[in-house]
Coordinates of C-alpha atoms in Angstrom, one line a residue:
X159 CA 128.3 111.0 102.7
X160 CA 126.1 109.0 104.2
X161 CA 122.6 106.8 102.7
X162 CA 119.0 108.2 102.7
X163 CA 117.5 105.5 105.1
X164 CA 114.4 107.0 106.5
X165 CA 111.5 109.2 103.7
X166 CA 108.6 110.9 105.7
X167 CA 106.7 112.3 103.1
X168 CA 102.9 111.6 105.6
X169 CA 100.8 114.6 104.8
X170 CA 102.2 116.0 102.2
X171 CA 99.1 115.3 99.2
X172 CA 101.6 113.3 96.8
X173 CA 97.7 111.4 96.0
X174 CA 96.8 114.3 94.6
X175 CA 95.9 113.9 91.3
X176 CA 97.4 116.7 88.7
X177 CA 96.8 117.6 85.3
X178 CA 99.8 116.1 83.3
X179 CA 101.9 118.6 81.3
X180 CA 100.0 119.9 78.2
X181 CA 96.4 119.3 79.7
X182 CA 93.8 121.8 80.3
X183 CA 90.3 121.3 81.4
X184 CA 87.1 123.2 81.2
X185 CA 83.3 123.2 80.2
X186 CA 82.7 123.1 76.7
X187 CA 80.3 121.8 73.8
X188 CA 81.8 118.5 73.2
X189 CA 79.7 115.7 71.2
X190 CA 76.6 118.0 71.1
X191 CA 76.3 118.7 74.3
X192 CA 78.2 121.4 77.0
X193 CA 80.5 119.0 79.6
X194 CA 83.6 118.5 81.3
X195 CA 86.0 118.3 78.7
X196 CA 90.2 117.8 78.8
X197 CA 92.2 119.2 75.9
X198 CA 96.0 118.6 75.2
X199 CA 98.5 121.2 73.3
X200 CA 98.1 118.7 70.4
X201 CA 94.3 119.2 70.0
X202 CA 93.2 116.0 71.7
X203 CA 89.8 116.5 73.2
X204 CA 88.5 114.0 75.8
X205 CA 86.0 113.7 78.4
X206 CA 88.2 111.2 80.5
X207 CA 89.8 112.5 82.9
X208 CA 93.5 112.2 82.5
X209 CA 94.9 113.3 86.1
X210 CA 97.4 111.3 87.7
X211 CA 98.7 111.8 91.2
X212 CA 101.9 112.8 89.8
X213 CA 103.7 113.1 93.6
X214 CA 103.4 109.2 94.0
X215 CA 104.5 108.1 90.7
X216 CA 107.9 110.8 92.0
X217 CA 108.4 109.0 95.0
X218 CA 108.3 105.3 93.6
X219 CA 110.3 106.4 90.2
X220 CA 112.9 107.5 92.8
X221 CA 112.3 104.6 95.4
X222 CA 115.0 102.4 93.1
X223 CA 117.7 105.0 93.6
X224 CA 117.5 105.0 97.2
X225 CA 119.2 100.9 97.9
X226 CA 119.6 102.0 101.7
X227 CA 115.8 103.2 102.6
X228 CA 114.5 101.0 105.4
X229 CA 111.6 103.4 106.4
X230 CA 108.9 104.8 104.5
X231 CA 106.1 106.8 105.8
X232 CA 103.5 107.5 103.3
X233 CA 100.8 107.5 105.3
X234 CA 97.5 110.4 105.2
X235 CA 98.3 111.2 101.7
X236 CA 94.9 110.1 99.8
X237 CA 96.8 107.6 97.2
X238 CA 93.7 106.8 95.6
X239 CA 92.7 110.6 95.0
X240 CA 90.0 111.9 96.6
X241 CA 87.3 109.7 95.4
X242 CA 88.9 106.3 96.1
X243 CA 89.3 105.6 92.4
X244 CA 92.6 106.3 91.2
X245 CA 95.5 103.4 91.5
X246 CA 98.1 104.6 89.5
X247 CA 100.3 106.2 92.9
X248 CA 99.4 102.8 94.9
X249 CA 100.2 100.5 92.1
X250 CA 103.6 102.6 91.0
X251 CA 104.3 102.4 94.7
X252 CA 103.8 98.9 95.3
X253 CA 105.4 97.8 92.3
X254 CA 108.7 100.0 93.2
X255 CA 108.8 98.3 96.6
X256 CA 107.9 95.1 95.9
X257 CA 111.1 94.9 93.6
X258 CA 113.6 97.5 95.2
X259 CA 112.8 96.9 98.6
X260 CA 113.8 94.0 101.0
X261 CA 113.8 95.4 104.9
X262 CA 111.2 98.0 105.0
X263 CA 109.1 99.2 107.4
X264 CA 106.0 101.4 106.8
X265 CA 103.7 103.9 108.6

């Protein structure tokens, strides 16, 4: 069986930021006043936004496993979300190749 050397995964949204399990948003009355407001299973009620682009974090949680990957393409995938904002995915990534990856080439 042979070694996963090459991952295109350009264009595929993995920036996209999603709603971690057990999250739910929606406008309600929240510290007097109606606003955006998350709320967890447990009752936690928050108006920070707890989305993180889950796809990302995937990919460099399984960049470790994969000891033969030379090429990575990541590219048009908005890994700051779609403001700019978000660095979890970029950071996750970064730190996954930094430690896992010695002769790679990206796109």
């Amino acid at each position: 069986m042979g070694a996963l050397t090459t991952l295109d995964v350009s264009s595929n949204n993995v920036g996209e930021l999603v709603l971690p399990e057990g999250w739910a948003s929606g406008i309600e009355e929240f510290e007097g006043k109606y606003q955006y407001v998350f709320t967890h299973t447990d009752g936690t009620k928050q108006t920070t936004d707890p989305s993180k682009p889950l796809g990302a974090i995937a990919i460099a949680n399984a960049i470790p496993t994969m000891g033969a990957l030379t090429n990575l393409n990541i590219s048009n995938n908005q890994l700051t979300g779609e403001y700019g904002w978000e660095t979890d995915g970029v950071k996750a990534l970064a730190g996954a190749i930094k430690v896992n990856v010695s002769a790679l080439q990206f796109d």
